[in-house]
Amino acid sequence: MGVEHITVMLNEAVDALDVQPNGVYVDGTFGRGGHSRLILSRLSEQGQLWVFDKDPRAIAVAQELAANDARVHVVHDSFIAVEQHLIANSVNGVLLDLGVSSPQIDDAERGFSFRFDGPLDMRMDDSRGVSAAQWIANVDEVELARVIKEYGEERYAKPIARAIVARRVNQPFERTLDLAKVVASQIRGFEKGQNPATRTFQAIRIAVNAELSELDAVLESALAVLAAQGRLSVISFHSLEDRRVKQFIAKYAKHDQSLSRLPLREDQLPPLLLRGLGKAKASAAEVDANPRSRSAVLRVALKNTQL
């Protein structure tokens, strides 16, 4: 099956970086390189672009790009590893396009989709770690229900978890459509146009890839490597991600409450690390052309000073 990747909020996310021709930029989630190629088009020969991704298939595409462009540096790893490759306060911009990409969803063999039958995998990097099938086989019912409720925001989390645990006793889950069928059997109503397994599959994917805890660490790493006046541009696709990005920016865009108890004038307060530059959503035209962009939220921040 051929898969096409349409880059979400392409121009908005790259415009937010305010690319300087000789600067150093990081695409922390390369995917198929749509954002990276646009960044490169705005860099001079002296500029640098570092790209990170956990997915071996994405890395193969990135390496093809790097083979013909000396400005591109490729790292097969999570963006968490950025501080192993770039020194603090040295990067002019970081772009993060969170979540799962269209090629990952549409490739049945990756096991992300409840629409196509495939092995129950869901790993961003399927060369390492525990697959969704292995995770489901070993997780206890209470934890499974918690994950489905918190990460999927699914109100039927308990009956879904109960049904999964009961079924796996006699037959382990190995295929995506098998799991989707069991999940759907416990749903007593769902949003029009949405598959009843949507929320549960999201929750399991987040758990398997430790996406939320990794996002927290990734944002801290981005702040560490950004130079003063460097920019952070983050696209998220569901409220759990966006909330964390929003809270992260707010954390460093205001002073610690303990300072309010000290007799300090405003000009005596330490400089704030970040300044939020606002948020944006995909345009109506983009949503019409690419329905997967409808939930996208872009948040942008400027680093005011060095750590």
XYZ file of C-alpha atoms in Angstrom:
307
model
C 0.000 0.000 0.000
C 1.421 3.381 -0.992
C 1.250 6.017 1.704
C 1.206 9.763 1.275
C 2.208 12.221 3.939
C 0.705 15.697 3.850
C 2.633 17.968 6.186
C 0.295 19.718 8.614
C 0.587 23.501 9.102
C 3.713 23.488 6.960
C 4.163 27.203 6.391
C 2.766 28.317 9.742
C 5.118 26.115 11.781
C 8.220 27.079 9.792
C 7.278 30.771 9.587
C 7.038 30.715 13.401
C 10.737 29.814 13.578
C 11.699 33.088 11.852
C 14.512 31.196 10.103
C 17.846 33.035 10.000
C 19.895 32.022 6.922
C 23.063 31.132 8.854
C 21.285 29.637 11.838
C 21.163 26.186 13.403
C 17.741 24.518 13.409
C 16.346 21.232 14.671
C 13.432 19.218 13.350
C 12.851 16.951 16.324
C 10.246 14.832 14.535
C 11.396 14.472 10.922
C 8.584 12.241 9.669
C 8.860 12.462 5.895
C 10.673 15.783 5.961
C 8.085 18.334 4.858
C 8.997 20.879 7.518
C 12.703 20.098 7.141
C 12.726 20.781 3.409
C 11.036 24.143 3.890
C 13.547 25.092 6.608
C 16.405 24.117 4.270
C 14.971 26.331 1.531
C 15.435 29.294 3.884
C 18.970 28.453 5.045
C 22.202 29.577 3.436
C 25.097 27.208 2.751
C 26.372 28.076 6.238
C 23.149 27.051 7.959
C 22.626 23.707 9.683
C 19.608 21.447 10.102
C 19.635 18.604 12.601
C 16.859 16.035 12.215
C 15.753 13.438 14.758
C 13.290 10.571 14.483
C 12.710 7.215 16.157
C 11.142 5.616 13.088
C 13.686 3.701 10.949
C 11.656 4.440 7.796
C 11.708 8.176 8.485
C 15.449 7.992 9.113
C 15.966 6.293 5.741
C 14.256 9.260 4.049
C 16.320 11.711 6.124
C 19.556 9.966 5.169
C 18.684 10.274 1.487
C 18.216 14.000 2.035
C 21.509 14.277 3.937
C 23.415 12.381 1.236
C 22.839 15.310 -1.111
C 22.983 18.165 1.392
C 25.922 18.696 3.757
C 23.818 21.021 5.927
C 21.684 18.091 7.135
C 22.694 16.003 10.177
C 20.609 12.902 10.924
C 20.093 11.233 14.319
C 18.101 7.997 14.701
C 16.789 8.655 18.172
C 14.185 10.553 20.119
C 14.682 14.304 20.331
C 15.385 13.702 24.022
C 18.920 12.868 22.854
C 19.454 16.351 21.404
C 21.720 17.449 24.261
C 24.123 14.633 23.339
C 24.577 16.185 19.899
C 24.165 19.948 20.310
C 25.542 22.162 23.040
C 23.361 24.311 25.270
C 22.203 27.683 23.988
C 23.395 26.962 20.436
C 20.211 26.392 18.426
C 18.149 29.117 16.758
C 14.948 27.126 16.419
C 13.317 23.809 17.310
C 10.278 22.388 15.524
C 8.250 19.475 16.930
C 5.384 17.845 15.024
C 3.969 15.492 17.644
C 2.027 12.264 17.430
C 1.789 9.628 14.736
C 2.330 10.430 11.049
C 0.125 9.522 8.093
C 2.593 6.924 6.734
C 2.626 5.232 10.130
C -1.173 5.201 10.383
C -1.766 4.087 6.805
C 0.796 1.289 6.786
C -1.152 -1.697 8.138
C 2.068 -3.479 9.091
C 2.826 -0.783 11.688
C -0.273 -1.723 13.688
C -1.458 1.821 14.484
C -4.764 1.670 12.645
C -8.134 0.213 13.541
C -9.163 0.564 9.868
C -6.612 -1.862 8.417
C -5.824 -5.335 9.672
C -2.208 -5.726 10.698
C 0.053 -6.937 13.484
C -0.669 -5.196 16.778
C 2.581 -3.247 17.087
C 2.167 0.567 17.444
C 5.840 1.259 18.188
C 7.248 4.440 16.653
C 10.561 2.596 16.509
C 9.700 -0.998 15.710
C 13.346 -2.041 15.975
C 13.256 -1.895 19.776
C 10.951 -1.915 22.784
C 7.687 -3.650 23.639
C 4.918 -3.938 21.039
C 1.264 -3.199 21.773
C 0.514 -6.928 21.609
C 3.159 -7.642 24.250
C 1.995 -4.741 26.405
C -1.658 -5.816 26.265
C -0.686 -9.399 27.110
C 0.952 -8.351 30.375
C -0.754 -5.214 31.672
C -3.180 -5.712 34.576
C -6.821 -4.716 34.277
C -6.649 -1.725 36.622
C -3.682 -0.195 34.816
C -5.248 -0.895 31.421
C -8.443 0.870 32.473
C -6.432 3.830 33.801
C -4.485 4.159 30.552
C -7.618 3.992 28.397
C -9.416 6.542 30.575
C -6.543 9.014 31.005
C -4.776 8.747 27.656
C -7.854 8.049 25.547
C -10.349 10.092 27.569
C -12.672 7.122 27.070
C -15.699 6.918 29.359
C -16.091 3.178 28.766
C -12.545 2.447 29.917
C -13.475 -0.047 32.639
C -15.712 -2.334 30.540
C -13.225 -2.174 27.663
C -10.355 -3.197 29.954
C -12.481 -5.953 31.478
C -13.363 -7.341 28.037
C -9.749 -7.254 26.824
C -8.443 -9.049 29.914
C -11.206 -11.672 29.772
C -10.588 -12.410 26.084
C -6.793 -12.620 26.302
C -7.027 -15.538 28.757
C -8.029 -17.873 25.951
C -6.637 -16.057 22.924
C -3.937 -13.359 22.946
C -4.418 -10.244 20.864
C -2.164 -10.226 17.817
C -4.081 -8.249 15.159
C -5.452 -4.708 15.088
C -8.962 -5.480 13.834
C -9.379 -8.187 16.461
C -8.672 -5.671 19.212
C -10.857 -3.018 17.556
C -13.785 -5.466 17.421
C -13.553 -6.273 21.147
C -13.301 -2.573 22.026
C -16.302 -1.684 19.848
C -18.398 -4.344 21.577
C -18.192 -2.336 24.823
C -19.103 1.081 23.414
C -22.697 2.162 23.922
C -22.575 5.123 21.598
C -19.841 7.139 19.912
C -19.328 10.321 17.971
C -20.669 10.328 14.431
C -17.874 9.691 11.961
C -15.505 8.367 14.636
C -14.573 4.708 14.940
C -15.475 3.397 18.426
C -11.908 2.113 18.855
C -10.319 5.532 18.229
C -9.808 6.577 21.838
C -8.580 3.179 23.037
C -6.072 2.840 20.200
C -4.772 6.345 20.962
C -4.389 5.444 24.629
C -2.505 2.204 23.971
C -0.234 3.912 21.447
C 0.617 6.653 23.956
C 1.388 4.046 26.630
C 3.503 1.827 24.361
C 5.618 4.790 23.226
C 5.614 6.638 26.594
C 4.604 9.673 24.564
C 3.517 12.032 27.333
C 6.464 11.506 29.678
C 8.756 11.742 26.668
C 7.092 14.981 25.575
C 7.808 16.535 28.977
C 11.485 15.590 28.655
C 11.649 16.688 25.011
C 10.379 20.181 25.834
C 12.996 20.592 28.572
C 15.693 19.451 26.139
C 14.492 21.976 23.569
C 14.734 24.774 26.112
C 18.250 23.701 27.067
C 19.650 23.816 23.513
C 17.834 26.946 22.337
C 19.910 30.111 22.150
C 18.641 33.448 23.420
C 15.990 34.683 20.954
C 15.648 31.126 19.654
C 12.159 29.892 18.876
C 10.169 26.783 19.734
C 7.397 25.743 17.329
C 5.222 22.791 18.426
C 2.279 21.158 16.657
C 0.101 18.878 18.792
C -2.899 16.804 17.775
C -4.854 16.093 20.943
C -5.620 17.856 24.182
C -3.237 15.772 26.307
C -0.269 16.924 24.217
C -1.431 20.500 23.804
C -2.081 20.891 27.522
C 1.485 19.859 28.309
C 2.931 22.257 25.749
C 0.758 25.083 27.069
C 1.743 24.372 30.678
C 5.430 24.126 29.773
C 5.432 27.537 28.101
C 3.466 29.057 30.988
C 5.907 27.581 33.524
C 8.851 29.480 32.060
C 6.912 32.563 30.973
C 6.121 33.708 34.513
C 8.115 34.213 37.688
C 8.174 31.746 40.546
C 5.451 32.593 43.054
C 8.027 32.741 45.861
C 9.444 35.921 44.292
C 6.133 37.711 44.823
C 6.784 37.622 48.563
C 10.079 39.465 48.223
C 10.370 43.279 48.229
C 11.459 43.483 44.586
C 10.585 46.046 41.945
C 9.660 44.715 38.525
C 13.011 45.777 37.079
C 14.777 43.754 39.794
C 13.114 40.473 38.857
C 15.206 37.916 36.957
C 14.477 37.700 33.212
C 11.879 35.156 32.165
C 13.179 32.217 30.149
C 10.305 32.051 27.686
C 7.777 34.355 26.108
C 4.709 32.787 24.560
C 4.042 34.010 21.023
C 0.541 32.582 20.758
C -1.201 29.655 19.154
C -2.859 28.872 15.835
C -5.034 26.184 14.280
C -5.084 24.797 10.772
C -7.009 26.965 8.305
C -10.401 25.909 6.993
C -8.842 25.366 3.573
C -6.199 23.046 5.025
C -8.774 21.066 7.000
C -10.835 20.631 3.822
C -7.769 19.389 1.943
C -6.419 17.275 4.821
C -9.010 16.284 7.465
C -6.235 15.006 9.764
C -5.211 18.618 10.361
C -8.516 19.508 12.021
C -7.247 18.839 15.557
C -3.811 20.402 15.055
C -2.756 23.208 17.392
C 0.462 25.160 16.882
C 2.058 26.884 19.887
C 5.101 29.102 19.594
C 7.509 30.472 22.202
C 10.631 32.653 22.205
C 13.550 32.009 24.521
C 14.412 35.320 26.161
C 17.728 34.495 27.771
C 20.269 31.723 28.304
C 19.860 29.116 31.001
